[in-house]
Amino acid sequence: MNRKLLESALPGSLKRKVEPTPHYATMMHSPWLSEIWSDVGDMYYEFIAYAQPVKDWGVFGGNVVFLSEGTNQRIDENEQVLGTFSSYEFSPTLTYANKIYSNLAGGINLKLIYSHLAPFGAPGEQGKGIATTWAVDLGLLYHGPFDGLALGLNVQNIGPKLTYIDAQEADPLSRNVRVGTAYDILDGKYSKLTAAWDFTKTIVDLSPDRPWKEELQDVVHHLGMEYWYLGPASLALRAGYVLDEVGHIKGPTYGAGVGFRKIQFDFAMEPGGDLQNFNKKFSLSAVF
């Protein structure tokens, strides 16, 4: 197992403390649309993940994503309130990754996607607003051609459509291709400075008749830098910029992290588009 490839996935303050076979865990919480409905606390995004290398076999892991879309009222055709229901999305994932060549690693995710929009259908329709499908993610990570440079490629959500009631109106998954690079500008004993850039392109319903200019407008760009002071207690500062013309999301991003021993806490803010000024993310990570 290539230890350098494993460490490349870990936060800066944890890299200096990695044992040959660490257990890595992280969790993240993000309030959803909190600036619009500040009195509503049941709209949020949760993520929890675990990874562990196994000698001569690679890295095994898993994660769970949960998105709560809040509580809604059920109203009939006469606009009478019939009750309330909850909407949410849930996706457990199994992960495997391993070294392919000396500086090249590959990984795969296999995930179940469960969408619970409503426990009933529209008036006059059979079925419920509930759908289940599966999907695969594929990724490659290359270190080189010189020290400090990493290149990544990821294809997300390869799988069948989500069918709620009518198979003829099934919803395609948001299949994406993501390409990114990162470079360690400074990699000292106490200081580390990294610059990164990636872009994501949706590849659902591509049309050969659509002009390339319009296709390129769908590309989402992320550019950022991260500085770590590495000591008994480590500190990270992050800044970047996101550009998503189709989603009307653009502007600066900010973040910070604090690490002590094998525990790390991170906070980030990114533009929220037309709906709110910023989305906030809180995460806690550990190596043990």
GROMACS .gro file of C-alpha atoms in nm:
model
  288
    1MET     CA    1   0.000   0.000   0.000
    2ASN     CA    2   0.140   0.341  -0.099
    3ARG     CA    3   0.136   0.551   0.218
    4LYS     CA    4   0.176   0.877   0.026
    5LEU     CA    5  -0.142   0.811  -0.171
    6LEU     CA    6  -0.331   0.745   0.152
    7GLU     CA    7  -0.202   1.063   0.315
    8SER     CA    8  -0.303   1.274   0.015
    9ALA     CA    9  -0.667   1.225   0.113
   10LEU     CA   10  -0.617   1.343   0.472
   11PRO     CA   11  -0.641   1.700   0.611
   12GLY     CA   12  -0.311   1.877   0.655
   13SER     CA   13  -0.272   1.855   1.033
   14LEU     CA   14  -0.347   1.482   1.028
   15LYS     CA   15  -0.087   1.392   0.766
   16ARG     CA   16   0.201   1.436   1.008
   17LYS     CA   17   0.049   1.193   1.256
   18VAL     CA   18  -0.056   0.905   1.028
   19GLU     CA   19   0.046   0.556   1.137
   20PRO     CA   20   0.110   0.282   0.876
   21THR     CA   21  -0.250   0.155   0.907
   22PRO     CA   22  -0.471   0.433   1.050
   23HIS     CA   23  -0.844   0.441   1.086
   24TYR     CA   24  -0.986   0.763   0.942
   25ALA     CA   25  -1.330   0.901   1.026
   26THR     CA   26  -1.506   1.226   0.945
   27MET     CA   27  -1.850   1.380   0.981
   28MET     CA   28  -2.003   1.698   0.841
   29HIS     CA   29  -2.315   1.902   0.912
   30SER     CA   30  -2.458   2.180   0.694
   31PRO     CA   31  -2.777   2.377   0.770
   32TRP     CA   32  -2.985   2.415   0.455
   33LEU     CA   33  -3.144   2.749   0.354
   34SER     CA   34  -3.109   2.875   0.712
   35GLU     CA   35  -3.105   3.239   0.598
   36ILE     CA   36  -3.447   3.204   0.435
   37TRP     CA   37  -3.631   3.007   0.701
   38SER     CA   38  -3.433   3.077   1.017
   39ASP     CA   39  -3.712   2.932   1.233
   40VAL     CA   40  -3.703   2.597   1.051
   41GLY     CA   41  -3.445   2.355   1.189
   42ASP     CA   42  -3.537   2.039   1.001
   43MET     CA   43  -3.365   2.122   0.668
   44TYR     CA   44  -3.004   2.007   0.676
   45TYR     CA   45  -2.732   1.794   0.513
   46GLU     CA   46  -2.538   1.525   0.703
   47PHE     CA   47  -2.232   1.324   0.596
   48ILE     CA   48  -2.034   1.061   0.786
   49ALA     CA   49  -1.747   0.849   0.650
   50TYR     CA   50  -1.490   0.591   0.757
   51ALA     CA   51  -1.182   0.452   0.579
   52GLN     CA   52  -0.913   0.202   0.667
   53PRO     CA   53  -0.625   0.051   0.468
   54VAL     CA   54  -0.580  -0.327   0.474
   55LYS     CA   55  -0.229  -0.453   0.407
   56ASP     CA   56  -0.182  -0.595   0.056
   57TRP     CA   57  -0.550  -0.533  -0.025
   58GLY     CA   58  -0.598  -0.156  -0.050
   59VAL     CA   59  -0.828   0.086   0.130
   60PHE     CA   60  -1.184  -0.002   0.230
   61GLY     CA   61  -1.440   0.248   0.348
   62GLY     CA   62  -1.794   0.366   0.350
   63ASN     CA   63  -2.007   0.673   0.399
   64VAL     CA   64  -2.366   0.779   0.450
   65VAL     CA   65  -2.531   1.095   0.314
   66PHE     CA   66  -2.862   1.222   0.452
   67LEU     CA   67  -3.047   1.529   0.324
   68SER     CA   68  -3.353   1.648   0.512
   69GLU     CA   69  -3.582   1.860   0.295
   70GLY     CA   70  -3.809   1.957   0.583
   71THR     CA   71  -4.171   1.904   0.681
   72ASN     CA   72  -4.442   1.989   0.429
   73GLN     CA   73  -4.820   2.015   0.432
   74ARG     CA   74  -5.037   1.776   0.232
   75ILE     CA   75  -5.314   1.971   0.056
   76ASP     CA   76  -5.597   1.823  -0.153
   77GLU     CA   77  -5.753   1.963  -0.473
   78ASN     CA   78  -5.985   2.177  -0.259
   79GLU     CA   79  -5.686   2.332  -0.080
   80GLN     CA   80  -5.776   2.157   0.244
   81VAL     CA   81  -5.484   2.063   0.468
   82LEU     CA   82  -5.481   1.685   0.517
   83GLY     CA   83  -5.173   1.665   0.736
   84THR     CA   84  -4.795   1.690   0.717
   85PHE     CA   85  -4.514   1.471   0.582
   86SER     CA   86  -4.135   1.474   0.570
   87SER     CA   87  -3.917   1.473   0.258
   88TYR     CA   88  -3.561   1.343   0.260
   89GLU     CA   89  -3.284   1.173   0.058
   90PHE     CA   90  -3.061   0.894   0.188
   91SER     CA   91  -2.754   0.731   0.031
   92PRO     CA   92  -2.521   0.471   0.191
   93THR     CA   93  -2.198   0.400   0.000
   94LEU     CA   94  -1.924   0.134   0.001
   95THR     CA   95  -1.576   0.236  -0.118
   96TYR     CA   96  -1.264   0.056  -0.235
   97ALA     CA   97  -0.934   0.208  -0.353
   98ASN     CA   98  -0.588   0.075  -0.433
   99LYS     CA   99  -0.259   0.157  -0.602
  100ILE     CA  100  -0.254   0.073  -0.974
  101TYR     CA  101   0.102   0.182  -1.053
  102SER     CA  102   0.375   0.350  -0.849
  103ASN     CA  103   0.213   0.696  -0.858
  104LEU     CA  104  -0.139   0.610  -0.973
  105ALA     CA  105  -0.432   0.501  -0.757
  106GLY     CA  106  -0.789   0.417  -0.848
  107GLY     CA  107  -1.112   0.392  -0.654
  108ILE     CA  108  -1.476   0.292  -0.687
  109ASN     CA  109  -1.794   0.377  -0.496
  110LEU     CA  110  -2.104   0.160  -0.502
  111LYS     CA  111  -2.405   0.338  -0.354
  112LEU     CA  112  -2.774   0.302  -0.294
  113ILE     CA  113  -2.991   0.610  -0.352
  114TYR     CA  114  -3.326   0.638  -0.171
  115SER     CA  115  -3.546   0.941  -0.242
  116HIS     CA  116  -3.853   0.998  -0.020
  117LEU     CA  117  -4.030   1.305  -0.158
  118ALA     CA  118  -4.379   1.212  -0.034
  119PRO     CA  119  -4.550   0.895   0.099
  120PHE     CA  120  -4.826   0.936  -0.161
  121GLY     CA  121  -4.873   1.033  -0.526
  122ALA     CA  122  -5.052   1.321  -0.692
  123PRO     CA  123  -5.435   1.309  -0.698
  124GLY     CA  124  -5.555   1.048  -0.949
  125GLU     CA  125  -5.217   0.870  -0.969
  126GLN     CA  126  -5.116   0.529  -0.837
  127GLY     CA  127  -4.799   0.491  -0.637
  128LYS     CA  128  -4.594   0.711  -0.407
  129GLY     CA  129  -4.336   0.985  -0.438
  130ILE     CA  130  -4.066   0.738  -0.337
  131ALA     CA  131  -3.784   0.603  -0.556
  132THR     CA  132  -3.479   0.381  -0.515
  133THR     CA  133  -3.185   0.322  -0.746
  134TRP     CA  134  -2.812   0.253  -0.737
  135ALA     CA  135  -2.504   0.419  -0.884
  136VAL     CA  136  -2.128   0.383  -0.926
  137ASP     CA  137  -1.852   0.645  -0.897
  138LEU     CA  138  -1.507   0.592  -1.051
  139GLY     CA  139  -1.192   0.787  -0.969
  140LEU     CA  140  -0.821   0.812  -1.048
  141LEU     CA  141  -0.548   0.998  -0.855
  142TYR     CA  142  -0.201   1.056  -1.002
  143HIS     CA  143   0.100   1.203  -0.819
  144GLY     CA  144   0.346   1.360  -1.062
  145PRO     CA  145   0.506   1.416  -1.302
  146PHE     CA  146   0.703   1.614  -1.041
  147ASP     CA  147   0.696   1.636  -0.662
  148GLY     CA  148   0.407   1.824  -0.509
  149LEU     CA  149   0.165   1.789  -0.801
  150ALA     CA  150  -0.150   1.574  -0.792
  151LEU     CA  151  -0.403   1.520  -1.072
  152GLY     CA  152  -0.748   1.370  -1.024
  153LEU     CA  153  -1.036   1.245  -1.239
  154ASN     CA  154  -1.379   1.143  -1.110
  155VAL     CA  155  -1.698   1.024  -1.282
  156GLN     CA  156  -2.004   1.034  -1.055
  157ASN     CA  157  -2.347   0.872  -1.052
  158ILE     CA  158  -2.330   0.610  -1.326
  159GLY     CA  159  -2.656   0.423  -1.285
  160PRO     CA  160  -3.028   0.385  -1.368
  161LYS     CA  161  -3.279   0.668  -1.346
  162LEU     CA  162  -3.498   0.740  -1.043
  163THR     CA  163  -3.855   0.622  -1.105
  164TYR     CA  164  -4.118   0.756  -0.866
  165ILE     CA  165  -4.455   0.670  -1.027
  166ASP     CA  166  -4.433   0.667  -1.408
  167ALA     CA  167  -4.130   0.498  -1.567
  168GLN     CA  168  -4.181   0.715  -1.876
  169GLU     CA  169  -4.110   1.022  -1.662
  170ALA     CA  170  -3.815   0.882  -1.469
  171ASP     CA  171  -3.553   1.134  -1.353
  172PRO     CA  172  -3.190   1.080  -1.464
  173LEU     CA  173  -2.920   1.091  -1.200
  174SER     CA  174  -2.692   1.393  -1.195
  175ARG     CA  175  -2.399   1.229  -1.376
  176ASN     CA  176  -2.087   1.444  -1.351
  177VAL     CA  177  -1.726   1.441  -1.468
  178ARG     CA  178  -1.482   1.620  -1.239
  179VAL     CA  179  -1.117   1.698  -1.319
  180GLY     CA  180  -0.887   1.862  -1.068
  181THR     CA  181  -0.529   1.937  -0.976
  182ALA     CA  182  -0.343   2.043  -0.661
  183TYR     CA  183   0.012   2.165  -0.610
  184ASP     CA  184   0.211   2.200  -0.288
  185ILE     CA  185   0.373   2.542  -0.323
  186LEU     CA  186   0.529   2.509   0.021
  187ASP     CA  187   0.580   2.181   0.206
  188GLY     CA  188   0.795   2.250   0.510
  189LYS     CA  189   0.820   2.109   0.858
  190TYR     CA  190   0.591   2.373   1.009
  191SER     CA  191   0.421   2.533   0.708
  192LYS     CA  192   0.231   2.397   0.411
  193LEU     CA  193   0.072   2.595   0.126
  194THR     CA  194  -0.139   2.422  -0.140
  195ALA     CA  195  -0.319   2.560  -0.446
  196ALA     CA  196  -0.602   2.364  -0.607
  197TRP     CA  197  -0.839   2.395  -0.902
  198ASP     CA  198  -1.112   2.169  -1.035
  199PHE     CA  199  -1.404   2.183  -1.274
  200THR     CA  200  -1.722   1.976  -1.294
  201LYS     CA  201  -1.932   1.909  -1.605
  202THR     CA  202  -2.278   1.753  -1.600
  203ILE     CA  203  -2.312   1.481  -1.866
  204VAL     CA  204  -2.688   1.416  -1.849
  205ASP     CA  205  -2.880   1.439  -2.178
  206LEU     CA  206  -2.592   1.572  -2.386
  207SER     CA  207  -2.707   1.685  -2.730
  208PRO     CA  208  -2.482   1.695  -3.040
  209ASP     CA  209  -2.693   1.986  -3.166
  210ARG     CA  210  -2.619   2.202  -2.865
  211PRO     CA  211  -2.345   2.464  -2.927
  212TRP     CA  212  -2.019   2.405  -2.743
  213LYS     CA  213  -2.043   2.754  -2.595
  214GLU     CA  214  -2.359   2.653  -2.412
  215GLU     CA  215  -2.204   2.324  -2.301
  216LEU     CA  216  -1.909   2.511  -2.151
  217GLN     CA  217  -2.145   2.735  -1.955
  218ASP     CA  218  -2.250   2.425  -1.759
  219VAL     CA  219  -1.896   2.381  -1.625
  220VAL     CA  220  -1.858   2.466  -1.255
  221HIS     CA  221  -1.514   2.596  -1.154
  222HIS     CA  222  -1.355   2.590  -0.808
  223LEU     CA  223  -1.023   2.760  -0.732
  224GLY     CA  224  -0.867   2.773  -0.387
  225MET     CA  225  -0.563   2.789  -0.163
  226GLU     CA  226  -0.497   2.637   0.178
  227TYR     CA  227  -0.228   2.729   0.431
  228TRP     CA  228  -0.140   2.508   0.728
  229TYR     CA  229   0.072   2.599   1.028
  230LEU     CA  230   0.183   2.261   1.164
  231GLY     CA  231   0.267   2.237   1.532
  232PRO     CA  232   0.140   2.082   1.855
  233ALA     CA  233  -0.184   2.261   1.767
  234SER     CA  234  -0.223   2.316   1.392
  235LEU     CA  235  -0.414   2.593   1.218
  236ALA     CA  236  -0.547   2.611   0.861
  237LEU     CA  237  -0.670   2.909   0.661
  238ARG     CA  238  -0.851   2.865   0.329
  239ALA     CA  239  -0.979   3.096   0.057
  240GLY     CA  240  -1.112   3.041  -0.292
  241TYR     CA  241  -1.363   3.125  -0.560
  242VAL     CA  242  -1.653   2.933  -0.716
  243LEU     CA  243  -1.811   3.004  -1.057
  244ASP     CA  244  -2.136   2.832  -1.155
  245GLU     CA  245  -2.309   3.039  -1.424
  246VAL     CA  246  -2.607   2.806  -1.474
  247GLY     CA  247  -2.674   2.774  -1.101
  248HIS     CA  248  -2.622   3.150  -1.048
  249ILE     CA  249  -2.361   3.074  -0.783
  250LYS     CA  250  -2.038   3.271  -0.788
  251GLY     CA  251  -1.817   3.446  -0.539
  252PRO     CA  252  -1.546   3.393  -0.279
  253THR     CA  253  -1.528   3.097  -0.041
  254TYR     CA  254  -1.371   3.096   0.305
  255GLY     CA  255  -1.265   2.835   0.555
  256ALA     CA  256  -1.053   2.754   0.858
  257GLY     CA  257  -0.943   2.446   1.047
  258VAL     CA  258  -0.792   2.361   1.384
  259GLY     CA  259  -0.610   2.036   1.458
  260PHE     CA  260  -0.486   1.900   1.791
  261ARG     CA  261  -0.321   1.559   1.821
  262LYS     CA  262  -0.542   1.337   1.601
  263ILE     CA  263  -0.859   1.548   1.601
  264GLN     CA  264  -0.944   1.823   1.353
  265PHE     CA  265  -1.234   2.070   1.330
  266ASP     CA  266  -1.314   2.260   1.007
  267PHE     CA  267  -1.555   2.537   0.912
  268ALA     CA  268  -1.635   2.663   0.561
  269MET     CA  269  -1.858   2.920   0.393
  270GLU     CA  270  -1.949   2.922   0.024
  271PRO     CA  271  -2.194   3.128  -0.186
  272GLY     CA  272  -2.556   3.017  -0.171
  273GLY     CA  273  -2.671   3.157  -0.505
  274ASP     CA  274  -3.007   3.329  -0.545
  275LEU     CA  275  -3.157   3.167  -0.235
  276GLN     CA  276  -2.916   3.285   0.034
  277ASN     CA  277  -2.581   3.457   0.077
  278PHE     CA  278  -2.375   3.166   0.212
  279ASN     CA  279  -2.393   2.796   0.289
  280LYS     CA  280  -2.211   2.697   0.608
  281LYS     CA  281  -2.036   2.364   0.666
  282PHE     CA  282  -1.901   2.220   0.992
  283SER     CA  283  -1.687   1.905   1.002
  284LEU     CA  284  -1.500   1.695   1.257
  285SER     CA  285  -1.228   1.445   1.157
  286ALA     CA  286  -1.005   1.200   1.341
  287VAL     CA  287  -0.726   0.947   1.285
  288PHE     CA  288  -0.708   0.668   1.542
   0.00000   0.00000   0.00000
